[in-house]
CSV table of C-alpha atoms in Angstrom, one decimal:
chain,number,residue,atom,x,y,z
A,1230,ILE,CA,15.3,12.4,24.5
A,1231,LEU,CA,14.7,14.9,21.8
A,1232,ASN,CA,13.8,17.7,24.3
A,1233,GLN,CA,17.0,17.0,26.3
A,1234,LEU,CA,19.2,17.1,23.2
A,1235,VAL,CA,17.8,20.4,22.0
A,1236,HIS,CA,18.3,21.7,25.6
A,1237,ASN,CA,21.9,20.6,25.4
A,1238,ALA,CA,22.4,22.3,22.1
A,1239,VAL,CA,21.0,25.6,23.4
A,1240,GLU,CA,23.2,25.4,26.5
A,1241,SER,CA,26.3,24.8,24.3
A,1242,ASN,CA,26.1,28.4,23.1
A,1243,PRO,CA,23.9,30.4,25.6
A,1244,THR,CA,24.6,33.9,24.1
A,1245,SER,CA,24.0,33.4,20.4
A,1246,GLY,CA,24.0,30.8,17.7
A,1247,VAL,CA,21.8,28.4,15.7
A,1248,VAL,CA,20.2,25.1,16.6
A,1249,GLU,CA,19.0,23.1,13.6
A,1250,ILE,CA,16.9,19.9,13.6
A,1251,GLU,CA,17.0,17.8,10.4
A,1252,GLY,CA,15.1,14.6,9.7
A,1253,ARG,CA,15.5,12.1,6.9
A,1254,ILE,CA,14.2,8.6,6.1
A,1255,ARG,CA,16.4,5.9,4.6
A,1256,GLU,CA,15.7,2.2,4.2
A,1257,GLY,CA,13.1,2.0,7.0
A,1258,TRP,CA,15.1,4.2,9.4
A,1259,LEU,CA,14.5,7.7,10.7
A,1260,TYR,CA,17.6,9.8,11.2
A,1261,LEU,CA,17.0,12.9,13.3
A,1262,THR,CA,19.9,15.2,13.7
A,1263,ILE,CA,20.2,18.1,16.2
A,1264,ARG,CA,23.0,20.4,15.2
A,1265,ASP,CA,24.4,23.5,16.9
A,1266,ASP,CA,27.2,25.9,16.1
A,1267,GLY,CA,28.5,26.1,19.7
A,1268,ALA,CA,31.9,25.5,21.3
A,1269,GLY,CA,32.2,21.8,20.2
A,1270,MET,CA,34.2,19.1,21.8
A,1271,ASP,CA,37.6,17.6,21.3
A,1272,GLN,CA,38.3,13.9,20.6
A,1273,ALA,CA,38.9,13.0,24.2
A,1274,ALA,CA,35.5,14.4,25.2
A,1275,GLN,CA,33.7,12.7,22.4
A,1276,ARG,CA,35.2,9.3,23.4
A,1277,ARG,CA,33.7,9.8,26.9
A,1278,VAL,CA,30.4,11.5,26.1
A,1279,PHE,CA,28.3,8.4,26.5
A,1280,GLU,CA,29.7,7.6,29.9
A,1281,PRO,CA,27.4,8.2,32.9
A,1282,LEU,CA,28.1,11.4,34.9
A,1283,PHE,CA,30.5,12.7,32.2
A,1284,THR,CA,29.8,16.3,31.2
A,1285,THR,CA,31.6,19.1,29.3
A,1286,LYS,CA,29.6,21.7,31.2
A,1287,SER,CA,31.1,23.2,34.3
A,1288,GLY,CA,28.7,23.1,37.1
A,1289,VAL,CA,25.7,22.4,34.8
A,1290,GLY,CA,23.9,19.1,35.1
A,1291,VAL,CA,25.6,15.7,35.5
A,1292,GLY,CA,25.9,14.5,31.9
A,1293,MET,CA,23.2,11.8,32.1
A,1294,SER,CA,21.2,12.7,28.9
A,1295,LEU,CA,23.4,11.0,26.3
A,1296,ALA,CA,24.4,8.1,28.5
A,1297,ALA,CA,20.8,7.4,29.3
A,1298,ALA,CA,19.6,7.9,25.7
A,1299,ARG,CA,21.8,5.3,24.1
A,1300,PRO,CA,20.6,2.2,25.9
A,1301,ARG,CA,17.0,3.3,25.5
A,1302,LEU,CA,17.4,3.7,21.8
A,1303,GLN,CA,19.4,0.4,21.4
A,1304,GLN,CA,16.6,-1.3,23.3
A,1305,TRP,CA,14.3,-0.2,20.5
A,1306,GLY,CA,16.8,-1.3,17.9
A,1307,GLY,CA,18.2,2.2,17.2
A,1308,ASP,CA,21.2,4.1,18.3
A,1309,ILE,CA,22.7,7.6,18.8
A,1310,PHE,CA,25.8,9.1,17.2
A,1311,LEU,CA,27.8,12.2,17.9
A,1312,HIS,CA,30.2,14.3,15.8
A,1313,SER,CA,31.8,17.4,17.1
A,1314,THR,CA,34.5,19.9,16.1
A,1315,ILE,CA,36.0,22.5,18.4
A,1316,ASP,CA,34.7,26.0,17.6
A,1317,VAL,CA,32.5,24.6,14.9
A,1318,GLY,CA,29.7,22.8,16.7
A,1319,THR,CA,28.2,19.5,17.5
A,1320,ALA,CA,25.7,17.2,15.7
A,1321,VAL,CA,23.9,14.5,17.6
A,1322,THR,CA,21.9,12.0,15.4
A,1323,LEU,CA,19.2,9.7,16.6
A,1324,LYS,CA,18.6,6.5,14.6
A,1325,VAL,CA,15.1,5.1,15.0
A,1326,ARG,CA,13.5,2.2,13.1
A,1327,LEU,CA,10.2,3.2,11.6
A,1328,VAL,CA,7.3,1.0,12.5
A,1329,PRO,CA,5.7,-0.1,9.2
A,1330,ARG,CA,2.1,0.6,8.8
A,1331,ARG,CA,0.0,-2.5,8.9
A,1332,PRO,CA,-1.7,-2.9,5.6
A,1333,ARG,CA,-5.4,-2.8,5.7
A,1334,PRO,CA,-6.8,-6.3,5.4
A,1335,VAL,CA,-8.0,-6.9,1.9
A,1336,GLN,CA,-11.5,-8.2,1.6
A,1337,ARG,CA,-11.4,-10.9,-1.0
A,1338,GLY,CA,-13.7,-10.6,-3.9
A,1339,ARG,CA,-15.5,-13.4,-5.8
A,1340,VAL,CA,-14.6,-13.1,-9.4
A,1341,LEU,CA,-16.1,-15.1,-12.3
A,1342,ILE,CA,-14.1,-15.2,-15.5
A,1343,VAL,CA,-15.9,-16.4,-18.6
A,1344,GLU,CA,-13.3,-17.0,-21.3
A,1345,ASP,CA,-13.4,-19.8,-23.9
A,1346,GLU,CA,-9.6,-19.8,-24.5
A,1347,PRO,CA,-8.1,-21.9,-21.6
A,1348,HIS,CA,-4.6,-20.3,-21.6
A,1349,ILE,CA,-6.1,-16.8,-21.4
A,1350,ALA,CA,-8.5,-17.9,-18.6
A,1351,ARG,CA,-5.6,-19.3,-16.6
A,1352,ALA,CA,-3.5,-16.2,-17.0
A,1353,LEU,CA,-6.4,-14.0,-15.8
A,1354,LYS,CA,-6.9,-16.3,-12.8
A,1355,ARG,CA,-3.3,-15.8,-11.9
A,1356,LEU,CA,-3.6,-12.1,-12.4
A,1357,PHE,CA,-6.7,-11.6,-10.3
A,1358,GLY,CA,-6.4,-14.5,-7.9
A,1359,ARG,CA,-3.9,-12.7,-5.6
A,1360,ASN,CA,-6.6,-10.9,-3.7
A,1361,ASN,CA,-9.7,-12.7,-4.9
A,1362,ASP,CA,-11.4,-16.0,-5.2
A,1363,VAL,CA,-11.6,-16.7,-8.9
A,1364,GLU,CA,-13.8,-19.2,-10.7
A,1365,LEU,CA,-13.4,-20.0,-14.4
A,1366,ALA,CA,-16.1,-20.8,-17.0
A,1367,HIS,CA,-15.7,-21.4,-20.7
A,1368,ASP,CA,-19.3,-21.3,-21.9
A,1369,GLY,CA,-22.1,-18.9,-21.3
A,1370,ASN,CA,-24.8,-21.6,-21.1
A,1371,ASP,CA,-22.9,-23.4,-18.4
A,1372,VAL,CA,-22.8,-20.1,-16.4
A,1373,LEU,CA,-26.5,-19.6,-16.6
A,1374,VAL,CA,-27.2,-23.1,-15.5
A,1375,ARG,CA,-25.2,-22.8,-12.3
A,1376,TYR,CA,-25.2,-19.1,-11.5
A,1377,ALA,CA,-27.3,-17.8,-8.6
A,1378,PRO,CA,-27.7,-14.1,-7.6
A,1379,THR,CA,-24.9,-12.9,-5.3
A,1380,ASP,CA,-22.6,-15.9,-6.1
A,1381,PHE,CA,-20.0,-13.4,-7.4
A,1382,ASP,CA,-19.0,-9.8,-7.0
A,1383,VAL,CA,-17.9,-9.3,-10.6
A,1384,ALA,CA,-18.0,-11.2,-13.8
A,1385,ILE,CA,-15.4,-10.7,-16.5
A,1386,ILE,CA,-16.9,-11.8,-19.8
A,1387,ASP,CA,-15.1,-12.4,-23.1
A,1388,LEU,CA,-17.0,-10.9,-26.0
A,1389,SER,CA,-16.4,-13.5,-28.7
A,1390,MET,CA,-17.4,-17.0,-27.6
A,1391,PRO,CA,-18.8,-19.8,-29.8
A,1392,GLN,CA,-21.9,-20.8,-27.8
A,1393,MET,CA,-23.1,-17.5,-26.6
A,1394,SER,CA,-21.7,-14.0,-27.1
A,1395,GLY,CA,-20.5,-12.0,-24.1
A,1396,ASP,CA,-23.0,-9.3,-24.5
A,1397,THR,CA,-25.9,-11.8,-24.6
A,1398,LEU,CA,-24.6,-13.5,-21.4
A,1399,ALA,CA,-24.2,-10.1,-19.8
A,1400,HIS,CA,-27.9,-9.2,-20.4
A,1401,ALA,CA,-29.0,-12.6,-19.0
A,1402,LEU,CA,-26.9,-12.1,-15.9
A,1403,ARG,CA,-28.1,-8.5,-15.4
A,1404,GLU,CA,-31.7,-9.8,-15.4
A,1405,ARG,CA,-30.8,-12.3,-12.7
A,1406,ASP,CA,-28.7,-10.0,-10.6
A,1407,PRO,CA,-28.9,-6.2,-11.3
A,1408,THR,CA,-26.3,-5.6,-8.6
A,1409,LEU,CA,-23.5,-7.6,-10.2
A,1410,SER,CA,-20.7,-5.7,-11.9
A,1411,LEU,CA,-20.0,-6.8,-15.4
A,1412,ILE,CA,-16.7,-6.2,-17.2
A,1413,LEU,CA,-16.3,-6.8,-20.9
A,1414,LEU,CA,-13.1,-8.5,-22.0
A,1415,THR,CA,-12.3,-8.2,-25.7
A,1416,GLY,CA,-9.5,-7.7,-28.2
A,1417,TRP,CA,-11.7,-5.5,-30.4
A,1418,LEU,CA,-11.4,-1.7,-30.2
A,1419,ILE,CA,-14.6,-0.8,-28.4
A,1420,GLN,CA,-15.6,2.8,-27.8
A,1421,PRO,CA,-17.4,3.7,-24.5
A,1422,ASP,CA,-20.6,4.6,-26.4
A,1423,ASP,CA,-20.6,1.4,-28.4
A,1424,PRO,CA,-24.0,-0.5,-28.1
A,1425,LEU,CA,-22.0,-3.6,-27.1
A,1426,MET,CA,-21.1,-1.8,-23.9
A,1427,GLU,CA,-24.8,-1.6,-22.9
A,1428,GLY,CA,-25.2,-3.6,-19.7
A,1429,PHE,CA,-21.5,-3.6,-18.9
A,1430,ASP,CA,-19.8,-1.5,-16.1
A,1431,GLY,CA,-16.4,-1.5,-17.6
A,1432,LEU,CA,-13.9,-2.7,-20.2
A,1433,LEU,CA,-10.7,-4.7,-20.2
A,1434,GLN,CA,-8.8,-4.5,-23.5
A,1435,LYS,CA,-6.9,-7.6,-24.6
A,1436,PRO,CA,-4.0,-8.0,-24.4
A,1437,LEU,CA,-3.7,-6.6,-20.9
A,1438,THR,CA,-0.6,-4.4,-20.8
A,1439,ASP,CA,-1.2,-2.4,-17.6
A,1440,LEU,CA,-1.7,-5.1,-15.0
A,1441,SER,CA,-1.8,-2.8,-12.0
A,1442,THR,CA,-4.7,-0.8,-13.6
A,1443,ALA,CA,-6.5,-4.0,-14.5
A,1444,ARG,CA,-6.4,-5.1,-10.9
A,1445,GLN,CA,-7.5,-1.7,-9.7
A,1446,ARG,CA,-10.4,-1.8,-12.1
A,1447,ILE,CA,-11.6,-5.1,-10.8
A,1448,ALA,CA,-11.2,-3.9,-7.2
A,1449,GLU,CA,-13.4,-0.9,-8.0
A,1450,ALA,CA,-16.0,-3.1,-9.7
A,1451,ILE,CA,-16.2,-5.4,-6.6
A,1452,ALA,CA,-16.7,-2.3,-4.4
A,1453,THR,CA,-19.5,-1.1,-6.8
A,1454,THR,CA,-21.3,-4.4,-6.5
A,1455,ARG,CA,-21.1,-4.4,-2.7
A,1456,GLN,CA,-22.4,-0.8,-2.6
A,1457,ARG,CA,-25.3,-1.8,-4.8
A,1458,ARG,CA,-26.2,-4.8,-2.6
A,1459,ALA,CA,-25.9,-2.8,0.5
A,1460,ALA,CA,-28.4,-0.3,-0.9
A,1461,THR,CA,-30.8,-3.0,-2.1
A,1462,PRO,CA,-33.3,-4.1,0.5
A,1463,PRO,CA,-33.4,-7.9,1.0
A,1464,GLY,CA,-36.0,-9.6,-1.0
A,1465,SER,CA,-36.3,-6.8,-3.6
A,1466,PRO,CA,-37.3,-8.1,-7.0
A,1467,PRO,CA,-34.6,-7.9,-9.7
A,1468,GLY,CA,-34.6,-5.0,-12.2
């Protein structure tokens, strides 16, 4: 269709002139306009231009291109439009729906959240549960009783908990599963070189204000865990 429309535009002014092709995208549609500065058409010709066999060209072709293009475009959910002015030129616009890209399937991660304040734990589960399977725990001792290596892809651990501190739990989990990504969750201002960060792969600062970045950080931590496990031969001893 496009080739034929460009050919028509060139034929409209065979001796000199300009043919422009302009594309724009709006609300899921592609609008492609072929514009020439040729002889143009009057209103009567414009009303008939989509009729089969109609042509404004004397002895050239049979005028099938526009008539054939419209039903094909409409079959795809699009359309074709024409605007023309005598001695100014003609513009033909194709309207085509863009086919949305299929999003890549998201591989769900397994996230353990260890947080002793239930309302914060529930909020974190809502935040990270969109693309992941999330399990909550409120006590480090309980985690160590029931955790087995490779149960989770990432553990988000609160620093200040009454039974066991977050950094103590992190060291215990690291001994059991060196591949597991560990994220420290705290309201304290922690610097990257703080000794508390030893054993952790990252930090989430409470309150979480940039939720998009927080989700991205967890997705990266999950990917890191899977890379570590893929590089670890089965049956390798921890540490």
